[in-house]
PDB file of C-alpha atoms and ligand atoms in Angstrom:
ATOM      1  CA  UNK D   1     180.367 245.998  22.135  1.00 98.00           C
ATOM      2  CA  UNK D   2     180.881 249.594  20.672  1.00 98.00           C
ATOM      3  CA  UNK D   3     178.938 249.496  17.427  1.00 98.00           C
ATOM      4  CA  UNK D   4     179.150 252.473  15.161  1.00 98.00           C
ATOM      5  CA  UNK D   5     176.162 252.464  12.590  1.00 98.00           C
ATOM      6  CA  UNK D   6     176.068 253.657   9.303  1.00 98.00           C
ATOM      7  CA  UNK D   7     172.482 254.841   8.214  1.00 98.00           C
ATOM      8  CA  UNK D   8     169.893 256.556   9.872  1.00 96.00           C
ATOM      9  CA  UNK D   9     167.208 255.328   7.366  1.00 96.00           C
ATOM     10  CA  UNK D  10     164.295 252.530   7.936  1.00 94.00           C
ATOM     11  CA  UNK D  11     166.537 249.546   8.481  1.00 96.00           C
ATOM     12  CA  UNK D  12     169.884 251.561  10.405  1.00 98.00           C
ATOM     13  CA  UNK D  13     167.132 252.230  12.683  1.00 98.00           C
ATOM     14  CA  UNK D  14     165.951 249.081  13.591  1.00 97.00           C
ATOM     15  CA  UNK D  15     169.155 247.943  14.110  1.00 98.00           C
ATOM     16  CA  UNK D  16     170.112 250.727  16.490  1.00 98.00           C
ATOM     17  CA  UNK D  17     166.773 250.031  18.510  1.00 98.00           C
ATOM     18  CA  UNK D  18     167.754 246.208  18.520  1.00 98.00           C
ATOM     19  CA  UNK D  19     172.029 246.860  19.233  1.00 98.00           C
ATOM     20  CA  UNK D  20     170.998 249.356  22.164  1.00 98.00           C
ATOM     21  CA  UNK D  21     168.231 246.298  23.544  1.00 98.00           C
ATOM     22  CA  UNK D  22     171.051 244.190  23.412  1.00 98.00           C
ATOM     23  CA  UNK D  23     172.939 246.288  25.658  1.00 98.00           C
ATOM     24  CA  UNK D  24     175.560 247.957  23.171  1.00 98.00           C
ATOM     25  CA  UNK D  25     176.899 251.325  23.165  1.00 98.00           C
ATOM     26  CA  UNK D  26     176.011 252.954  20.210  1.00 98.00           C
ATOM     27  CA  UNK D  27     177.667 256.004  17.330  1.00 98.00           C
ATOM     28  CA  UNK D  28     175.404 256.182  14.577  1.00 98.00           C
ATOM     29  CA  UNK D  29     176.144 258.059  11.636  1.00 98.00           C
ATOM     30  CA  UNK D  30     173.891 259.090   8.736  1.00 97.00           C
ATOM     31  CA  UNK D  31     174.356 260.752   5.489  1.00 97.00           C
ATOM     32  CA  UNK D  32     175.317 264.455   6.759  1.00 96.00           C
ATOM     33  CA  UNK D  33     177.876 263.757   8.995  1.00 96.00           C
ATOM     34  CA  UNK D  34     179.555 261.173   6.891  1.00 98.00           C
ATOM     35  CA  UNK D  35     180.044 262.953   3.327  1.00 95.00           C
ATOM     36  CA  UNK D  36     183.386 261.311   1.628  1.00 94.00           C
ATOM     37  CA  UNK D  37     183.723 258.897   4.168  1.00 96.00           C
ATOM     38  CA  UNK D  38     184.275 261.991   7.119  1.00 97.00           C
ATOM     39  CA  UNK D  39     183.105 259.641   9.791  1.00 97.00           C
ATOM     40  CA  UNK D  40     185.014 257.055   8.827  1.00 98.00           C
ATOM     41  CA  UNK D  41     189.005 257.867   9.663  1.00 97.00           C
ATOM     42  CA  UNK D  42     191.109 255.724  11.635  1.00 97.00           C
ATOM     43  CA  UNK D  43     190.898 258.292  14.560  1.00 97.00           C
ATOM     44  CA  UNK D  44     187.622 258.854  14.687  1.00 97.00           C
ATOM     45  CA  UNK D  45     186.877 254.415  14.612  1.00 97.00           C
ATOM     46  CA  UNK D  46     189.136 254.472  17.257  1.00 96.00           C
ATOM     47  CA  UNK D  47     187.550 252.434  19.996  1.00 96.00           C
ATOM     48  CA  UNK D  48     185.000 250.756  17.932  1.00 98.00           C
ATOM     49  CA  UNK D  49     184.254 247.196  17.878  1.00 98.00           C
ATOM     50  CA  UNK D  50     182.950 246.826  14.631  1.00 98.00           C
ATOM     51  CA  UNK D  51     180.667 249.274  11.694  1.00 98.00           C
ATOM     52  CA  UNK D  52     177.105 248.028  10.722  1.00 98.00           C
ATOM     53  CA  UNK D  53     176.224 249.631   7.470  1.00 98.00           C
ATOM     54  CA  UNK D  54     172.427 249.992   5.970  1.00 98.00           C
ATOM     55  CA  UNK D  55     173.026 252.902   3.974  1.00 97.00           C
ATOM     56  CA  UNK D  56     173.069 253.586  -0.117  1.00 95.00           C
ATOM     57  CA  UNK D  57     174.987 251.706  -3.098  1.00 94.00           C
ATOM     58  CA  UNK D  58     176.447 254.783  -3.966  1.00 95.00           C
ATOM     59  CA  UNK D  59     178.370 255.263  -0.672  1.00 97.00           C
ATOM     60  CA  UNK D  60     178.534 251.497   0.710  1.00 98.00           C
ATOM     61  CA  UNK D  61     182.152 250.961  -1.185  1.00 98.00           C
ATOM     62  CA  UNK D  62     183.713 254.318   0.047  1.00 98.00           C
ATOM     63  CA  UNK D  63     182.253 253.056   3.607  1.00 98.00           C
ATOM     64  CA  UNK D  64     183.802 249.324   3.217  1.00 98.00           C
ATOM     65  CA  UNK D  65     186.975 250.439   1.841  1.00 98.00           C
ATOM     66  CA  UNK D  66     187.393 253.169   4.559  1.00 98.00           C
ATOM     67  CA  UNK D  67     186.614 250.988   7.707  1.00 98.00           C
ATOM     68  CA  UNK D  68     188.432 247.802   6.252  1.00 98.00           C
ATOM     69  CA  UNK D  69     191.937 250.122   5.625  1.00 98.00           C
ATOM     70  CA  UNK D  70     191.051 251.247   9.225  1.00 98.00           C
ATOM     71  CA  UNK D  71     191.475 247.558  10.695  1.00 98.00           C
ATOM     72  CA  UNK D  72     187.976 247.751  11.301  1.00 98.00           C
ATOM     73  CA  UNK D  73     185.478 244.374  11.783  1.00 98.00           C
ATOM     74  CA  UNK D  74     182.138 245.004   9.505  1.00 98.00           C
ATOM     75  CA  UNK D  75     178.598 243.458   8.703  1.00 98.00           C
ATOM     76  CA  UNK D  76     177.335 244.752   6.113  1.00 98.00           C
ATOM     77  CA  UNK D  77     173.360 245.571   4.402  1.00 97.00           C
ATOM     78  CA  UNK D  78     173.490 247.460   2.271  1.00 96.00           C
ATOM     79  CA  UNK D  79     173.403 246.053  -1.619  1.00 92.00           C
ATOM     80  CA  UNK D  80     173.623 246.787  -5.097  1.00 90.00           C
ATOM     81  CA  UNK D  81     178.029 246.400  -4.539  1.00 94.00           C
ATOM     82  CA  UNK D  82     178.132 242.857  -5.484  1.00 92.00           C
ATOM     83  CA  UNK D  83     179.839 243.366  -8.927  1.00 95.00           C
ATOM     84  CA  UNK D  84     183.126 244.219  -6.497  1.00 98.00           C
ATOM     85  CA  UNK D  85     183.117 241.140  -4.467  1.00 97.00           C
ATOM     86  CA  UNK D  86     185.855 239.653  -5.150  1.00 98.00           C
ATOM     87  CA  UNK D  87     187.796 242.783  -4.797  1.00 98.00           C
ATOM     88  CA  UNK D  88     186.313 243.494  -1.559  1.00 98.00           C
ATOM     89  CA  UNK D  89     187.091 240.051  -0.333  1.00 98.00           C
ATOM     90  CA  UNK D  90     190.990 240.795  -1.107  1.00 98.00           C
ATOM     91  CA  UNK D  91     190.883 244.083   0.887  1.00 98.00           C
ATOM     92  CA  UNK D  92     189.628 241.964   3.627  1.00 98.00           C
ATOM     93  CA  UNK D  93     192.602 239.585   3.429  1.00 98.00           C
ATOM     94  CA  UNK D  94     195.353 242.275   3.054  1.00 98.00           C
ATOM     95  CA  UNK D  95     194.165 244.129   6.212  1.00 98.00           C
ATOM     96  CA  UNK D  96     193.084 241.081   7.978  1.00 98.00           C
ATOM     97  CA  UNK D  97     189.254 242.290   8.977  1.00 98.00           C
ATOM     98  CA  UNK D  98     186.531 240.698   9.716  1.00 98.00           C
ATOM     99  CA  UNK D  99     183.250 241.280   7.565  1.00 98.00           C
ATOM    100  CA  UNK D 100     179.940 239.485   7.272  1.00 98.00           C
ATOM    101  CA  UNK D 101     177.749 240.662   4.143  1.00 98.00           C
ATOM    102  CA  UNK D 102     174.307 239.648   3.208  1.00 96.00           C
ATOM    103  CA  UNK D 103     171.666 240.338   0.903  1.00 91.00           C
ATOM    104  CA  UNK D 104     169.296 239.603   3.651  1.00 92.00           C
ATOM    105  CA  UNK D 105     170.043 238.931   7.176  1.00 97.00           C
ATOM    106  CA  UNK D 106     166.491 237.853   7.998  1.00 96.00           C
ATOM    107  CA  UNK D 107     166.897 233.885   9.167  1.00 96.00           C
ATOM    108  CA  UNK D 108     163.673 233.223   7.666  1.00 96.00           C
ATOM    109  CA  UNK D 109     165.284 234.224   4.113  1.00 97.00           C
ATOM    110  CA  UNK D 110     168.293 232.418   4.856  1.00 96.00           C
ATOM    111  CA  UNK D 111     166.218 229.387   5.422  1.00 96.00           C
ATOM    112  CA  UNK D 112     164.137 229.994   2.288  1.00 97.00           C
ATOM    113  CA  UNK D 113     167.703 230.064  -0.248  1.00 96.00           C
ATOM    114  CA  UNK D 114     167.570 226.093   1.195  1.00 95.00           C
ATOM    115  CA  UNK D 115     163.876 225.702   0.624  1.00 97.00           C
ATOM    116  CA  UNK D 116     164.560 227.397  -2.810  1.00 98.00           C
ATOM    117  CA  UNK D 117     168.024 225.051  -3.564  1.00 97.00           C
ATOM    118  CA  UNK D 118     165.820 222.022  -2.454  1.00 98.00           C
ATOM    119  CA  UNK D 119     162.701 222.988  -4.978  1.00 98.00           C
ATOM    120  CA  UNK D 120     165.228 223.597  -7.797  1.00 97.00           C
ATOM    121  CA  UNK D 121     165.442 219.931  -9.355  1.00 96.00           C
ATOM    122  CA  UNK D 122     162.082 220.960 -10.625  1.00 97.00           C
ATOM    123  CA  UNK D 123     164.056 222.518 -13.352  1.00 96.00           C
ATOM    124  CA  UNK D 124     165.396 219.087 -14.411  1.00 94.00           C
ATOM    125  CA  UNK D 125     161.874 217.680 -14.431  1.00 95.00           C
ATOM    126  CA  UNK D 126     159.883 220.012 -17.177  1.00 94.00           C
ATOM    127  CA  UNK D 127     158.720 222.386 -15.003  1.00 97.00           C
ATOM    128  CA  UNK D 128     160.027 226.595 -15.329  1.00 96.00           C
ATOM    129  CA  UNK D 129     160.854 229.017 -12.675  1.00 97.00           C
ATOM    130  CA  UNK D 130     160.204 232.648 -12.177  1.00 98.00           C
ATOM    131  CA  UNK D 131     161.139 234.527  -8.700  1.00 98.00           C
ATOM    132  CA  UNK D 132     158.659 237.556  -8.006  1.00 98.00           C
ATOM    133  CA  UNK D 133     160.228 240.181  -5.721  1.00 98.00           C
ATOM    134  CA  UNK D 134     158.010 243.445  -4.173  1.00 98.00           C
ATOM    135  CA  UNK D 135     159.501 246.361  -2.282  1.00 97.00           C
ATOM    136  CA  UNK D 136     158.723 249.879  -1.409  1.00 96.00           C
ATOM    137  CA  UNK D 137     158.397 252.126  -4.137  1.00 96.00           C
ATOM    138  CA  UNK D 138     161.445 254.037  -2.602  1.00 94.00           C
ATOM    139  CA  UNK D 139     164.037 250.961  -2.753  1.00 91.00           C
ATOM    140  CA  UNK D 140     167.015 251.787  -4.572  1.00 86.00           C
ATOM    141  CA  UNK D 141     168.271 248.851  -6.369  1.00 88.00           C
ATOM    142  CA  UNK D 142     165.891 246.005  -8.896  1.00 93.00           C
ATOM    143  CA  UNK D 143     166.431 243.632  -8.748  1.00 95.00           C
ATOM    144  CA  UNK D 144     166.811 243.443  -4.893  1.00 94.00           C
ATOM    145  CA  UNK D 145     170.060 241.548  -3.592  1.00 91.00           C
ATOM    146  CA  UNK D 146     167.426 238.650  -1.936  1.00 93.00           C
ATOM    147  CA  UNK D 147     165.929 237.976  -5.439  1.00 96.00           C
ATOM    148  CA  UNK D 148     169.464 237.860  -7.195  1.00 94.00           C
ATOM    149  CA  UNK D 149     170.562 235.468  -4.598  1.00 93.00           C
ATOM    150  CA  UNK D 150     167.855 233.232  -5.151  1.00 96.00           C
ATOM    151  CA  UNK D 151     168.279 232.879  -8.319  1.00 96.00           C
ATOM    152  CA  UNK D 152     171.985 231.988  -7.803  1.00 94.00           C
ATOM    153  CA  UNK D 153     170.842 229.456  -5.732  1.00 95.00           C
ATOM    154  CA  UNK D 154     168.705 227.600  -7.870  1.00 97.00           C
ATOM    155  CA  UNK D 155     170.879 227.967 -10.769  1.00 96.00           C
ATOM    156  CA  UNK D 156     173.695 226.538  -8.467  1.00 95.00           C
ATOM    157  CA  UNK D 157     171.179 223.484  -7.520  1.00 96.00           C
ATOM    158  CA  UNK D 158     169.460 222.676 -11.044  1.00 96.00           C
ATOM    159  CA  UNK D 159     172.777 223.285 -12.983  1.00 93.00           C
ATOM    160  CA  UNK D 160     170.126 225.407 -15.673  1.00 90.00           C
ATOM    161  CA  UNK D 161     171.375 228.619 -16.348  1.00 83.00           C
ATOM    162  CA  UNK D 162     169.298 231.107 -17.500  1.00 77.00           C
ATOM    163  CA  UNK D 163     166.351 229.368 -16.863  1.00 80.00           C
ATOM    164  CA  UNK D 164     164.726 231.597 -14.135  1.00 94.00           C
ATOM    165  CA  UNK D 165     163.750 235.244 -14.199  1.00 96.00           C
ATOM    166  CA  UNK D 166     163.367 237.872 -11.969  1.00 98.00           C
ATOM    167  CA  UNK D 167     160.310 239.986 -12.137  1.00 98.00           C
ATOM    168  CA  UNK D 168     160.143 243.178  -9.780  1.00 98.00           C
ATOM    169  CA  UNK D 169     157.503 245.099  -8.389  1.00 98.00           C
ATOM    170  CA  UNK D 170     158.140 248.408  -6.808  1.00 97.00           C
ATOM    171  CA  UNK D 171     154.869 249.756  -4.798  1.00 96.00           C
ATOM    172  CA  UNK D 172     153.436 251.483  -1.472  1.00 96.00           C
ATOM    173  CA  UNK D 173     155.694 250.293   2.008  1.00 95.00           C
ATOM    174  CA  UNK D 174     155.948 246.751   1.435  1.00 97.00           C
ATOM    175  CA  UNK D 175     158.631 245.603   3.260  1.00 96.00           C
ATOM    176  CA  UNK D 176     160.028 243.141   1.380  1.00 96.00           C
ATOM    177  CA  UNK D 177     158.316 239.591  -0.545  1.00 97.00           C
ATOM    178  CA  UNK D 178     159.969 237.026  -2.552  1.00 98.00           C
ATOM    179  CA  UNK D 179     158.249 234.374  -4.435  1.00 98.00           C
ATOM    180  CA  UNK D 180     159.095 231.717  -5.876  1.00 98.00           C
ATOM    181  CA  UNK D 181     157.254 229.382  -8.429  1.00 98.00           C
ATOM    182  CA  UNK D 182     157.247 226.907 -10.604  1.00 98.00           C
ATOM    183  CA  UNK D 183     154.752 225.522 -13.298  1.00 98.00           C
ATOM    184  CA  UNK D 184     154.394 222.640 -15.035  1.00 97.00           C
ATOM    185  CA  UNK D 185     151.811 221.154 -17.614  1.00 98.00           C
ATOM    186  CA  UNK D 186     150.508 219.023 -14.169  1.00 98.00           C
ATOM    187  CA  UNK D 187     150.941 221.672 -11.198  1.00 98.00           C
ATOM    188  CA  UNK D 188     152.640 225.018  -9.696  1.00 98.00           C
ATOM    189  CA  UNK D 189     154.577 224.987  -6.867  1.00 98.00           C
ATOM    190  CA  UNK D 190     154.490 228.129  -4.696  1.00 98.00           C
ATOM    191  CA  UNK D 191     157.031 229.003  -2.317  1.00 98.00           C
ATOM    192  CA  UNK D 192     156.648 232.809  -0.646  1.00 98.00           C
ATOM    193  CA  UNK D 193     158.763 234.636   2.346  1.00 98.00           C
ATOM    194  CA  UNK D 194     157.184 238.273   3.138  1.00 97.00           C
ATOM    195  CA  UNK D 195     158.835 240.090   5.692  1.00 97.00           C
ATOM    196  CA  UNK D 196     156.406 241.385   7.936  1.00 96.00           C
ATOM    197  CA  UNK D 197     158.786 243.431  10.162  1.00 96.00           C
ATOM    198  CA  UNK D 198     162.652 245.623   9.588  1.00 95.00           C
ATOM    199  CA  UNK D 199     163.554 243.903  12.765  1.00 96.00           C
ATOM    200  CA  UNK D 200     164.025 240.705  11.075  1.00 96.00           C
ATOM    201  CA  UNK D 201     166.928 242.386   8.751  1.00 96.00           C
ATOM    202  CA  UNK D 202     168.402 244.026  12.383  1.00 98.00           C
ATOM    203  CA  UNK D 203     168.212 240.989  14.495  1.00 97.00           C
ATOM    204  CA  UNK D 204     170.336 239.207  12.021  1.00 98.00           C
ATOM    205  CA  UNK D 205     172.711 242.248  11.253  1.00 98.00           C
ATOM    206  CA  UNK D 206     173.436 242.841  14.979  1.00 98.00           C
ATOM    207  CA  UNK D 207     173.941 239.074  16.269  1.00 98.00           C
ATOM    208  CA  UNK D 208     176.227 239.189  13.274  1.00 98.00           C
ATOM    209  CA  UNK D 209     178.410 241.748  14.839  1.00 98.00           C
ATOM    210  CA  UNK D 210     178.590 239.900  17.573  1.00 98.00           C
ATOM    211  CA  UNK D 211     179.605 236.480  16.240  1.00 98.00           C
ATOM    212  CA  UNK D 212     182.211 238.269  14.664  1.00 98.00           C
ATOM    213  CA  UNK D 213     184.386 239.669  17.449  1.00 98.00           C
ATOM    214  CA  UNK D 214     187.367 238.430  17.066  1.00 96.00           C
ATOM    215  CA  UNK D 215     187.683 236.859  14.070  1.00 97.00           C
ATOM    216  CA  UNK D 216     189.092 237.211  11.101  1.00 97.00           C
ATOM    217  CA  UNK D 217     188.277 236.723   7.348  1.00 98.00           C
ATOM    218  CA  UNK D 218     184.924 237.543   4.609  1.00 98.00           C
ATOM    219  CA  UNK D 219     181.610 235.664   5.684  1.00 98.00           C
ATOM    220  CA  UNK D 220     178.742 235.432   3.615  1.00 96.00           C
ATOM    221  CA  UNK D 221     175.306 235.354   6.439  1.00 96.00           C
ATOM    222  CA  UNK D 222     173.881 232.332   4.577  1.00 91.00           C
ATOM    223  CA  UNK D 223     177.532 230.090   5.668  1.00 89.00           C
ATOM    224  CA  UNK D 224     176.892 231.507   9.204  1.00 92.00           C
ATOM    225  CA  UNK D 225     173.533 232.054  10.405  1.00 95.00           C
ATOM    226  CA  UNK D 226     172.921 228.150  11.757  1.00 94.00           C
ATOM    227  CA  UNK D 227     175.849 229.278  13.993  1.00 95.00           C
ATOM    228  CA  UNK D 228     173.672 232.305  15.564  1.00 92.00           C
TER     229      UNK D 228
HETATM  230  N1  NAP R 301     170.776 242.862   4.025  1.00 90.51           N
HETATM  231  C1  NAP R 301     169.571 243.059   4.564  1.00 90.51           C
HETATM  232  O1  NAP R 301     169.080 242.283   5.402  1.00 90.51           O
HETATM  233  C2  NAP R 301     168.791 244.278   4.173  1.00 90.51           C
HETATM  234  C3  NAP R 301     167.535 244.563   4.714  1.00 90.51           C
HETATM  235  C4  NAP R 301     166.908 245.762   4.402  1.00 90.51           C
HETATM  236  C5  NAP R 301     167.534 246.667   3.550  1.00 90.51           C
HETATM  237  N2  NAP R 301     168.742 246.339   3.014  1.00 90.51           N
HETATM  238  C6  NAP R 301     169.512 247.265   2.190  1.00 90.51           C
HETATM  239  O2  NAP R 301     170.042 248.248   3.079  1.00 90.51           O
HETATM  240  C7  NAP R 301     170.143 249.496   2.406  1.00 90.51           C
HETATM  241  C8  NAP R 301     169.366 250.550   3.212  1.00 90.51           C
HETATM  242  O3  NAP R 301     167.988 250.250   3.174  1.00 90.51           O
HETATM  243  P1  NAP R 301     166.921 251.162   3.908  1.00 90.51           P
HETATM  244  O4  NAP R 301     165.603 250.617   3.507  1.00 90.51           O
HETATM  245  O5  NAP R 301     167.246 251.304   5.352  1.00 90.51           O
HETATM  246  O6  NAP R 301     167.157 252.554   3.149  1.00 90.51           O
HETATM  247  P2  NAP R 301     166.849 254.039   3.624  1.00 90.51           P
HETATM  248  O7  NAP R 301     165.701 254.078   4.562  1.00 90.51           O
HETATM  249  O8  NAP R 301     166.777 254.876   2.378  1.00 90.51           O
HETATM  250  O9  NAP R 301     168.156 254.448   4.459  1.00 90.51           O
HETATM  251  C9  NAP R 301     169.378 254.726   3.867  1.00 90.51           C
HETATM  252  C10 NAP R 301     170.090 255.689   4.776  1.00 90.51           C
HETATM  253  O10 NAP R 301     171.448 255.778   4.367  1.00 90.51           O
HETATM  254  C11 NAP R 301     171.930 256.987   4.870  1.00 90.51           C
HETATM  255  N3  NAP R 301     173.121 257.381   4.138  1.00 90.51           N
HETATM  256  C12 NAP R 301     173.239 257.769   2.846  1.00 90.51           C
HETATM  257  N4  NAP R 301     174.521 258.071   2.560  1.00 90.51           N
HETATM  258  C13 NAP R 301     175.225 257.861   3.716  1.00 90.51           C
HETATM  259  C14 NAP R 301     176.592 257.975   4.087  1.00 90.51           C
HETATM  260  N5  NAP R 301     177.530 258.374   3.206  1.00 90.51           N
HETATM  261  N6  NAP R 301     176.945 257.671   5.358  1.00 90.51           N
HETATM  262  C15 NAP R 301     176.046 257.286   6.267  1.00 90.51           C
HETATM  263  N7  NAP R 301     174.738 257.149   5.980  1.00 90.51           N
HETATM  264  C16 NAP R 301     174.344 257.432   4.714  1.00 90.51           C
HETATM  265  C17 NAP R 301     170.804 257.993   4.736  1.00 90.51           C
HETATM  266  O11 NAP R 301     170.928 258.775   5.870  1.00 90.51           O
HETATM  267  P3  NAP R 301     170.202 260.201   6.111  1.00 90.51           P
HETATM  268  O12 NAP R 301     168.820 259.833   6.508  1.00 90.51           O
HETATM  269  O13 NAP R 301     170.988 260.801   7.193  1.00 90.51           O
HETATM  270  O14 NAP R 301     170.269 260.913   4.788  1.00 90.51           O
HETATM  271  C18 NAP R 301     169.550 257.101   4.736  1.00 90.51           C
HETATM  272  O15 NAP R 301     168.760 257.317   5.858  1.00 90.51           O
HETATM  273  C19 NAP R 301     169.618 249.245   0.981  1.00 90.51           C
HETATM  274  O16 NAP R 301     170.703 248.929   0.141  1.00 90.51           O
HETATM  275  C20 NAP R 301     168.736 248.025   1.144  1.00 90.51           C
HETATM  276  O17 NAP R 301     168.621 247.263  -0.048  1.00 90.51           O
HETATM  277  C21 NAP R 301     169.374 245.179   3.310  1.00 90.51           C
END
């Protein structure tokens, strides 16, 4: 495929060193050549299969809402939009796109949300919650996207709203590490995913683009991934 990438930073890169092993061909663009969206015009996507975006909350909309009016197919990283969702997801539909998002593309997070979902009915049996999330002191966003998810998740499961907190911790290069637990008066429960590696995100990201040629609608990575 011809994969244009948006974001030359930590995680843009892995996924241009993982797209190019996979035998793509390869535009990425980072923040200089793209200010107001300059990369992003209908000419210049021409011949591109689809736009994988790891770049910043501020410019992630501008990005989505350029390629999408473009006709383009897109998978995108990058968080901190999620309060325009549901907008999003109609821009989709009236241009007839294809787009993946995720708040991690990592399968072992993905398979954690189900671990987390399954440990959730501890809620309904006297036990509390709180989700522990630490990133790089140069992340953006807090809470990240991963811990916001999981607590939709177990809210979903345990029907308990409110119930479960998010505590963040922002220090030296840590990748990225969600826990999970829950206490009782009798025991804790534990449950931990720490990304060891970016490639995780950019494995995910990229195999994404590819299940997604040619089709058509808004994907969320956690109703796909199994499908990999
Ligand atoms: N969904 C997932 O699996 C996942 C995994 C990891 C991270 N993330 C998210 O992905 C995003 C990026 O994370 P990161 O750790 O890679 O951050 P990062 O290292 O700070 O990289 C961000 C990059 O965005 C580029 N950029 C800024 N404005 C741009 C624009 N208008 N057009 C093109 N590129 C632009 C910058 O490029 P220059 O260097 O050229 O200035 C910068 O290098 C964050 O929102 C993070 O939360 C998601």
């Amino acid at each position: 495929m011809r994969l244009l990438i948006l974001g030359r930073g930590k995680t843009g890169s892995a996924v241009a060193e993982v797209a190019a092993e996979r035998k793509h061909r390869l535009v990425i663009v980072g923040a200089k050549e793209n200010a107001s969206s300059a990369a992003l015009t209908p000419e210049k996507l021409g011949d591109i299969d689809a736009v994988i975006d790891f770049t910043t909350p501020h410019c992630v909309l501008a990005n989505i809402e350029a390629c999408v009016k473009a006709g383009k197919n897109m998978v995108v990283g990058t968080t901190g939009w999620y309060q325009e969702l549901d907008r999003i997801r109609e821009l989709v539909k009236l241009h007839d796109t294809g787009f993946v998002y995720a708040a991690s593309f990592s399968i072992g997070v993905n398979l954690f949300f189900d671990i987390a979902r399954t440990a959730a009915a501890a809620l309904q049996h006297e036990y509390t919650g709180q989700i522990f999330e630490r990133h790089h002191a140069h992340k953006k966003d807090a809470p990240s996207g991963t811990a916001i998810a999981i607590q939709r998740v177990i809210r979903e499961a345990s029907g308990k709203d409110g119930e479960i907190e998010i505590i963040s911790f922002r220090e030296g290069e840590v990748i990225g590490m969600h826990e999970v637990v829950l206490e009782s008066a009798n025991d804790n429960v534990y449950l931990c995913h720490d990304a060891t590696s970016r490639r995780g995100f950019a494995e995910g990201a990229v195999r994404a683009a590819e299940w997604l040629a040619g089709k058509k609608g808004f994907y969320d990575f956690k109703d796909v991934w199994r499908e990999l």
